[in-house]
mmCIF file of C-alpha atoms in Angstrom:
data_model
loop_
_atom_site.group_PDB
_atom_site.id
_atom_site.type_symbol
_atom_site.label_atom_id
_atom_site.label_comp_id
_atom_site.label_asym_id
_atom_site.label_seq_id
_atom_site.Cartn_x
_atom_site.Cartn_y
_atom_site.Cartn_z
ATOM 1 C CA MET A 10 -7.936 -37.469 13.779
ATOM 2 C CA SER A 11 -10.470 -38.879 11.308
ATOM 3 C CA PRO A 12 -10.096 -38.399 7.504
ATOM 4 C CA THR A 13 -13.189 -36.191 7.592
ATOM 5 C CA ALA A 14 -11.541 -33.904 10.158
ATOM 6 C CA ASN A 15 -8.375 -33.762 8.054
ATOM 7 C CA GLN A 16 -10.399 -32.839 4.991
ATOM 8 C CA GLN A 17 -12.167 -30.142 6.966
ATOM 9 C CA LEU A 18 -8.791 -28.794 8.179
ATOM 10 C CA ASP A 19 -7.535 -28.658 4.579
ATOM 11 C CA ILE A 20 -10.638 -26.782 3.488
ATOM 12 C CA ASP A 21 -10.311 -24.183 6.226
ATOM 13 C CA LEU A 22 -6.614 -23.433 5.660
ATOM 14 C CA GLY A 23 -5.827 -20.350 3.595
ATOM 15 C CA PRO A 24 -2.797 -19.827 1.327
ATOM 16 C CA THR A 25 -0.592 -18.823 4.277
ATOM 17 C CA GLY A 26 -1.239 -22.160 5.997
ATOM 18 C CA ARG A 27 -3.522 -20.669 8.652
ATOM 19 C CA PRO A 28 -7.301 -20.940 9.000
ATOM 20 C CA MET A 29 -8.989 -18.240 6.948
ATOM 21 C CA PRO A 30 -11.056 -15.829 9.042
ATOM 22 C CA GLU A 31 -14.513 -14.787 7.931
ATOM 23 C CA LEU A 32 -14.313 -11.469 6.094
ATOM 24 C CA PRO A 33 -17.844 -10.094 5.866
ATOM 25 C CA GLN A 34 -18.890 -7.347 3.495
ATOM 26 C CA PRO A 35 -18.321 -4.080 5.421
ATOM 27 C CA ALA A 36 -21.284 -1.888 6.219
ATOM 28 C CA PRO A 37 -21.595 1.318 4.164
ATOM 29 C CA LEU A 38 -20.309 4.510 5.746
ATOM 30 C CA GLU A 39 -22.693 7.263 6.786
ATOM 31 C CA SER A 40 -20.001 9.947 6.493
ATOM 32 C CA HIS A 41 -16.388 10.309 5.362
ATOM 33 C CA GLY A 42 -13.153 11.080 7.208
ATOM 34 C CA PRO A 43 -10.939 11.563 9.024
ATOM 35 C CA ALA A 44 -8.591 9.493 6.899
ATOM 36 C CA ARG A 45 -6.378 6.693 8.079
ATOM 37 C CA VAL A 46 -3.031 7.167 6.324
ATOM 38 C CA ILE A 47 -1.216 4.016 5.185
ATOM 39 C CA SER A 48 2.240 3.797 3.596
ATOM 40 C CA MET A 49 3.075 0.957 1.200
ATOM 41 C CA VAL A 50 6.791 0.501 1.870
ATOM 42 C CA ASN A 51 9.613 -1.800 0.832
ATOM 43 C CA GLN A 52 13.118 -0.631 -0.050
ATOM 44 C CA LYS A 53 13.335 -3.485 -2.562
ATOM 45 C CA GLY A 54 11.899 -2.668 -5.982
ATOM 46 C CA GLY A 55 9.670 -4.899 -8.060
ATOM 47 C CA VAL A 56 7.641 -6.350 -5.184
ATOM 48 C CA GLY A 57 4.246 -5.071 -6.322
ATOM 49 C CA LYS A 58 4.051 -1.844 -4.294
ATOM 50 C CA THR A 59 2.416 0.325 -6.946
ATOM 51 C CA THR A 60 0.147 -2.467 -8.181
ATOM 52 C CA SER A 61 -1.010 -3.034 -4.606
ATOM 53 C CA VAL A 62 -1.605 0.664 -3.919
ATOM 54 C CA ILE A 63 -3.738 1.079 -7.054
ATOM 55 C CA ASN A 64 -5.760 -2.097 -6.620
ATOM 56 C CA LEU A 65 -6.215 -1.936 -2.848
ATOM 57 C CA GLY A 66 -7.327 1.673 -3.300
ATOM 58 C CA ALA A 67 -9.796 0.668 -6.028
ATOM 59 C CA ALA A 68 -11.128 -2.206 -3.904
ATOM 60 C CA LEU A 69 -11.677 0.115 -0.921
ATOM 61 C CA ALA A 70 -13.374 2.636 -3.223
ATOM 62 C CA GLU A 71 -15.651 -0.146 -4.488
ATOM 63 C CA LEU A 72 -16.684 -0.663 -0.856
ATOM 64 C CA GLY A 73 -17.804 2.969 -0.682
ATOM 65 C CA ARG A 74 -14.665 4.369 0.943
ATOM 66 C CA LYS A 75 -13.288 7.686 -0.287
ATOM 67 C CA VAL A 76 -9.649 7.007 -1.128
ATOM 68 C CA LEU A 77 -6.688 9.232 -2.004
ATOM 69 C CA LEU A 78 -3.586 7.643 -3.528
ATOM 70 C CA VAL A 79 -0.367 9.624 -3.060
ATOM 71 C CA ASP A 80 2.457 9.072 -5.555
ATOM 72 C CA LEU A 81 5.715 9.589 -3.638
ATOM 73 C CA ASP A 82 7.979 7.949 -6.211
ATOM 74 C CA PRO A 83 9.780 10.170 -8.770
ATOM 75 C CA GLN A 84 9.236 7.456 -11.377
ATOM 76 C CA GLY A 85 5.538 8.343 -11.297
ATOM 77 C CA ALA A 86 4.351 4.761 -11.848
ATOM 78 C CA LEU A 87 1.256 5.246 -9.694
ATOM 79 C CA SER A 88 0.257 8.334 -11.661
ATOM 80 C CA ALA A 89 0.767 6.558 -14.986
ATOM 81 C CA GLY A 90 -1.043 3.464 -13.714
ATOM 82 C CA THR A 91 -4.145 5.517 -12.994
ATOM 83 C CA GLY A 92 -4.170 7.263 -16.365
ATOM 84 C CA ILE A 93 -2.432 10.532 -15.441
ATOM 85 C CA ASN A 94 0.294 11.862 -17.719
ATOM 86 C CA SER A 95 2.211 13.480 -14.895
ATOM 87 C CA PHE A 96 5.104 14.646 -17.101
ATOM 88 C CA ASP A 97 2.805 17.267 -18.608
ATOM 89 C CA LEU A 98 1.820 18.609 -15.174
ATOM 90 C CA ASP A 99 3.201 21.893 -13.894
ATOM 91 C CA VAL A 100 2.207 21.237 -10.275
ATOM 92 C CA THR A 101 2.626 17.896 -8.483
ATOM 93 C CA VAL A 102 3.284 16.631 -4.962
ATOM 94 C CA TYR A 103 6.819 18.014 -5.343
ATOM 95 C CA ASN A 104 5.523 21.594 -5.492
ATOM 96 C CA LEU A 105 3.298 20.989 -2.468
ATOM 97 C CA LEU A 106 6.275 19.741 -0.460
ATOM 98 C CA MET A 107 8.499 22.670 -1.394
ATOM 99 C CA ASP A 108 6.034 25.589 -1.592
ATOM 100 C CA ARG A 109 3.257 26.285 0.923
ATOM 101 C CA SER A 110 1.393 28.601 -1.468
ATOM 102 C CA HIS A 111 -0.223 25.771 -3.473
ATOM 103 C CA ASP A 112 -3.653 24.350 -2.647
ATOM 104 C CA ILE A 113 -3.574 20.550 -2.516
ATOM 105 C CA ARG A 114 -7.187 20.314 -3.727
ATOM 106 C CA GLU A 115 -6.147 21.909 -7.020
ATOM 107 C CA VAL A 116 -3.381 19.309 -7.491
ATOM 108 C CA ILE A 117 -5.471 16.202 -6.749
ATOM 109 C CA HIS A 118 -6.856 14.396 -9.816
ATOM 110 C CA GLU A 119 -10.027 12.342 -9.972
ATOM 111 C CA THR A 120 -9.717 8.953 -11.669
ATOM 112 C CA GLU A 121 -12.177 6.955 -13.774
ATOM 113 C CA THR A 122 -12.887 4.914 -10.632
ATOM 114 C CA GLU A 123 -15.561 6.456 -8.424
ATOM 115 C CA ASN A 124 -14.301 7.550 -4.968
ATOM 116 C CA LEU A 125 -10.646 7.166 -6.046
ATOM 117 C CA ASP A 126 -8.403 10.244 -6.375
ATOM 118 C CA VAL A 127 -4.662 10.635 -7.004
ATOM 119 C CA LEU A 128 -2.032 13.127 -5.893
ATOM 120 C CA PRO A 129 0.476 12.745 -8.769
ATOM 121 C CA ALA A 130 4.265 12.878 -8.957
ATOM 122 C CA ASN A 131 6.868 13.058 -11.698
ATOM 123 C CA ILE A 132 10.650 13.208 -12.004
ATOM 124 C CA ASP A 133 10.700 16.642 -10.315
ATOM 125 C CA LEU A 134 10.204 14.818 -7.020
ATOM 126 C CA SER A 135 13.738 13.433 -7.209
ATOM 127 C CA ALA A 136 15.009 16.914 -6.275
ATOM 128 C CA ALA A 137 12.955 17.011 -3.078
ATOM 129 C CA GLU A 138 15.203 14.573 -1.232
ATOM 130 C CA VAL A 139 18.130 17.010 -1.524
ATOM 131 C CA GLN A 140 16.151 20.220 -1.052
ATOM 132 C CA LEU A 141 14.274 19.044 2.044
ATOM 133 C CA VAL A 142 17.519 18.362 3.921
ATOM 134 C CA ASN A 143 17.870 22.040 4.835
ATOM 135 C CA GLU A 144 14.211 22.507 5.801
ATOM 136 C CA VAL A 145 13.020 22.841 9.392
ATOM 137 C CA ALA A 146 11.037 19.714 10.439
ATOM 138 C CA ARG A 147 11.942 18.170 7.097
ATOM 139 C CA GLU A 148 10.428 14.786 8.075
ATOM 140 C CA MET A 149 6.995 16.383 8.528
ATOM 141 C CA ALA A 150 6.622 18.050 5.116
ATOM 142 C CA LEU A 151 4.208 15.446 3.714
ATOM 143 C CA ALA A 152 2.109 15.423 6.901
ATOM 144 C CA ARG A 153 1.673 19.186 6.448
ATOM 145 C CA VAL A 154 0.677 18.702 2.794
ATOM 146 C CA LEU A 155 -1.991 16.087 3.575
ATOM 147 C CA ARG A 156 -3.479 17.773 6.632
ATOM 148 C CA PRO A 157 -5.995 20.011 4.768
ATOM 149 C CA VAL A 158 -7.677 17.029 3.049
ATOM 150 C CA ALA A 159 -7.515 14.457 5.867
ATOM 151 C CA ASP A 160 -11.213 14.938 6.628
ATOM 152 C CA ASP A 161 -12.237 14.533 2.968
ATOM 153 C CA TYR A 162 -11.131 10.884 2.730
ATOM 154 C CA ASP A 163 -11.508 7.620 4.633
ATOM 155 C CA VAL A 164 -8.169 6.163 3.552
ATOM 156 C CA ILE A 165 -5.004 7.770 2.152
ATOM 157 C CA ILE A 166 -2.464 5.302 0.716
ATOM 158 C CA ILE A 167 1.079 6.460 -0.037
ATOM 159 C CA ASP A 168 3.132 4.708 -2.722
ATOM 160 C CA CYS A 169 6.757 5.030 -1.589
ATOM 161 C CA GLN A 170 9.882 4.807 -3.711
ATOM 162 C CA PRO A 171 12.109 1.724 -3.282
ATOM 163 C CA SER A 172 14.471 3.281 -0.743
ATOM 164 C CA LEU A 173 14.543 4.283 2.912
ATOM 165 C CA GLY A 174 15.470 7.890 2.171
ATOM 166 C CA LEU A 175 13.909 11.145 3.319
ATOM 167 C CA LEU A 176 10.776 10.818 1.168
ATOM 168 C CA THR A 177 9.976 7.435 2.694
ATOM 169 C CA ILE A 178 10.645 8.823 6.185
ATOM 170 C CA ASN A 179 8.162 11.607 5.340
ATOM 171 C CA ALA A 180 5.578 8.982 4.382
ATOM 172 C CA LEU A 181 6.112 7.068 7.633
ATOM 173 C CA ALA A 182 5.936 10.283 9.659
ATOM 174 C CA ALA A 183 2.573 11.126 8.060
ATOM 175 C CA SER A 184 1.086 7.626 8.449
ATOM 176 C CA HIS A 185 -0.935 5.687 10.965
ATOM 177 C CA GLY A 186 0.013 2.339 9.462
ATOM 178 C CA VAL A 187 2.433 0.544 7.156
ATOM 179 C CA ILE A 188 1.789 -2.285 4.721
ATOM 180 C CA ILE A 189 4.913 -4.170 3.636
ATOM 181 C CA PRO A 190 4.486 -5.942 0.288
ATOM 182 C CA LEU A 191 6.866 -8.900 0.215
ATOM 183 C CA GLU A 192 7.629 -11.015 -2.823
ATOM 184 C CA ALA A 193 7.413 -14.748 -2.147
ATOM 185 C CA GLU A 194 11.106 -15.162 -2.898
ATOM 186 C CA TYR A 195 13.950 -16.000 -0.486
ATOM 187 C CA PHE A 196 16.124 -12.897 -1.014
ATOM 188 C CA ALA A 197 13.127 -10.631 -0.430
ATOM 189 C CA LEU A 198 13.150 -11.746 3.198
ATOM 190 C CA ARG A 199 16.587 -10.297 3.846
ATOM 191 C CA GLY A 200 15.567 -6.650 3.725
ATOM 192 C CA VAL A 201 12.529 -6.932 5.983
ATOM 193 C CA ALA A 202 14.561 -6.716 9.209
ATOM 194 C CA LEU A 203 16.158 -3.425 8.071
ATOM 195 C CA LEU A 204 12.753 -2.038 7.111
ATOM 196 C CA VAL A 205 11.202 -3.010 10.440
ATOM 197 C CA GLU A 206 14.172 -1.383 12.222
ATOM 198 C CA THR A 207 13.570 1.850 10.279
ATOM 199 C CA ILE A 208 9.862 1.770 11.158
ATOM 200 C CA GLU A 209 10.726 1.310 14.840
ATOM 201 C CA LYS A 210 13.100 4.308 14.721
ATOM 202 C CA VAL A 211 10.335 6.468 13.225
ATOM 203 C CA GLN A 212 7.947 5.212 15.928
ATOM 204 C CA ASP A 213 10.467 6.078 18.625
ATOM 205 C CA ARG A 214 11.666 9.467 17.352
ATOM 206 C CA ILE A 215 8.989 11.008 15.132
ATOM 207 C CA ASN A 216 5.626 9.230 15.020
ATOM 208 C CA PRO A 217 4.656 7.100 18.052
ATOM 209 C CA ARG A 218 1.215 6.274 16.578
ATOM 210 C CA LEU A 219 2.791 4.404 13.630
ATOM 211 C CA GLU A 220 2.162 0.647 13.462
ATOM 212 C CA VAL A 221 2.676 -2.174 10.998
ATOM 213 C CA ASP A 222 -0.768 -2.990 9.599
ATOM 214 C CA GLY A 223 0.491 -6.114 7.909
ATOM 215 C CA ILE A 224 2.877 -7.915 5.585
ATOM 216 C CA LEU A 225 1.366 -8.708 2.202
ATOM 217 C CA ILE A 226 2.744 -11.730 0.339
ATOM 218 C CA THR A 227 2.883 -10.821 -3.365
ATOM 219 C CA MET A 228 3.853 -12.692 -6.546
ATOM 220 C CA PHE A 229 2.859 -15.878 -4.748
ATOM 221 C CA ASP A 230 2.748 -19.143 -6.695
ATOM 222 C CA PRO A 231 1.085 -21.833 -4.561
ATOM 223 C CA ARG A 232 2.244 -24.516 -7.018
ATOM 224 C CA THR A 233 5.923 -24.061 -6.118
ATOM 225 C CA LEU A 234 7.552 -25.362 -2.961
ATOM 226 C CA HIS A 235 9.781 -22.272 -2.820
ATOM 227 C CA SER A 236 6.814 -19.863 -2.620
ATOM 228 C CA ARG A 237 5.134 -21.948 0.069
ATOM 229 C CA GLU A 238 8.350 -22.227 2.128
ATOM 230 C CA VAL A 239 9.002 -18.463 1.957
ATOM 231 C CA CYS A 240 5.414 -17.793 2.997
ATOM 232 C CA GLN A 241 5.773 -20.214 5.918
ATOM 233 C CA ARG A 242 8.987 -18.524 7.081
ATOM 234 C CA VAL A 243 7.380 -15.072 6.987
ATOM 235 C CA VAL A 244 4.412 -16.335 9.019
ATOM 236 C CA GLU A 245 6.795 -17.896 11.564
ATOM 237 C CA ALA A 246 8.771 -14.638 11.882
ATOM 238 C CA PHE A 247 5.732 -12.307 11.989
ATOM 239 C CA PRO A 248 2.803 -14.535 13.050
ATOM 240 C CA ASP A 249 0.280 -11.783 13.774
ATOM 241 C CA LYS A 250 1.315 -9.400 11.012
ATOM 242 C CA VAL A 251 1.010 -11.434 7.801
ATOM 243 C CA PHE A 252 -2.244 -10.883 5.915
ATOM 244 C CA HIS A 253 -4.272 -14.021 5.250
ATOM 245 C CA THR A 254 -4.752 -12.688 1.728
ATOM 246 C CA THR A 255 -1.962 -13.372 -0.774
ATOM 247 C CA ILE A 256 -1.534 -11.851 -4.229
ATOM 248 C CA ASN A 257 -0.791 -14.546 -6.778
ATOM 249 C CA ARG A 258 1.128 -14.104 -10.017
ATOM 250 C CA THR A 259 -1.039 -13.407 -13.059
ATOM 251 C CA VAL A 260 -0.524 -11.850 -16.496
ATOM 252 C CA LYS A 261 -3.582 -9.681 -15.877
ATOM 253 C CA PHE A 262 -1.660 -7.279 -13.613
ATOM 254 C CA PRO A 263 0.752 -6.041 -16.333
ATOM 255 C CA ASP A 264 -2.159 -5.936 -18.793
ATOM 256 C CA ALA A 265 -4.118 -3.703 -16.406
ATOM 257 C CA SER A 266 -1.055 -1.463 -15.940
ATOM 258 C CA VAL A 267 -0.758 -0.988 -19.708
ATOM 259 C CA ALA A 268 -4.451 -0.079 -19.795
ATOM 260 C CA ALA A 269 -3.845 2.404 -16.915
ATOM 261 C CA GLU A 270 -6.723 0.853 -15.026
ATOM 262 C CA PRO A 271 -7.132 -1.063 -11.742
ATOM 263 C CA ILE A 272 -7.595 -4.803 -12.195
ATOM 264 C CA ILE A 273 -10.837 -4.368 -10.218
ATOM 265 C CA SER A 274 -12.394 -2.780 -13.310
ATOM 266 C CA PHE A 275 -10.074 -4.044 -16.077
ATOM 267 C CA ALA A 276 -10.602 -7.737 -15.292
ATOM 268 C CA SER A 277 -13.252 -7.631 -12.595
ATOM 269 C CA SER A 278 -14.009 -11.352 -12.377
ATOM 270 C CA THR A 279 -10.389 -12.580 -12.176
ATOM 271 C CA LYS A 280 -8.678 -14.079 -9.123
ATOM 272 C CA GLY A 281 -6.362 -11.042 -8.968
ATOM 273 C CA ALA A 282 -9.312 -8.675 -8.618
ATOM 274 C CA ASP A 283 -10.917 -10.934 -6.007
ATOM 275 C CA ALA A 284 -7.644 -11.044 -4.031
ATOM 276 C CA TYR A 285 -7.557 -7.256 -3.661
ATOM 277 C CA ARG A 286 -11.250 -7.195 -2.755
ATOM 278 C CA GLN A 287 -10.483 -9.746 -0.043
ATOM 279 C CA LEU A 288 -7.482 -7.688 1.118
ATOM 280 C CA ALA A 289 -9.694 -4.593 1.403
ATOM 281 C CA ARG A 290 -12.197 -6.515 3.539
ATOM 282 C CA GLU A 291 -9.377 -7.934 5.660
ATOM 283 C CA LEU A 292 -7.879 -4.476 6.210
ATOM 284 C CA ILE A 293 -11.271 -3.114 7.295
ATOM 285 C CA SER A 294 -11.974 -6.125 9.540
ATOM 286 C CA ARG A 295 -8.605 -5.581 11.268
ATOM 287 C CA GLY A 296 -9.608 -1.990 11.995
ATOM 288 C CA SER A 297 -6.810 -0.716 9.753
ATOM 289 C CA ALA A 298 -9.168 1.135 7.399
ATOM 290 C CA ALA A 299 -12.512 2.888 7.809
#
């Protein structure tokens, strides 16, 4: 192969070591809904779940999609990260799960970002795991909650807590797809097999339409051999499931979290913002979002 061909090959390869596909700007939508529901799931904490939910949601909203973010973590990080002080709220997703008398539209909050809404959570949600155990069809509680607004949105993204408990099973039961954020670190690989096994059980027993939309490499540092080797191993294990887009480490993400704002608006011209814009286009081009 000539040096010119080698140079061309290098140019075309993306951060995951595969040729980058063309990701055109999606056409605007003529109408909204019904929503495709996506769960952001990993039982390991600190892998960028909440950051990815907020910023992917904001990037999809920037593309004219109507997006609802669902906070299903009692820590309420998603709510706080979008500027909602959920600890002062009397009614949250917890009340919707436990009491059919509430109207979900009255619990949803608009954010500063156009087309981006949030269904908040707070520490009350930690009680739901225990209380739902005795409910009939306990795995379907969240699906029931979201049903009335499914036609109002194009995409609903659920931020799950770092566990594979009943709340996460509820998210998977309500979803069409799953995105698995995976830190580019060796030990992060170990839990993926257990997570995929759980997803397959939900597919088999509760929700046959569920599919893995993709594995998202987060906290990636292309300068380190370790990050590149982990990325290569993930691509070898799940060749068709790993997103071409990777989310690199940057100090701008924690800064945006402190500002309770998506990086898309907080630091719009940064590589972090561009990465989530690219991820949104990739998700749409795969047919995994409107």
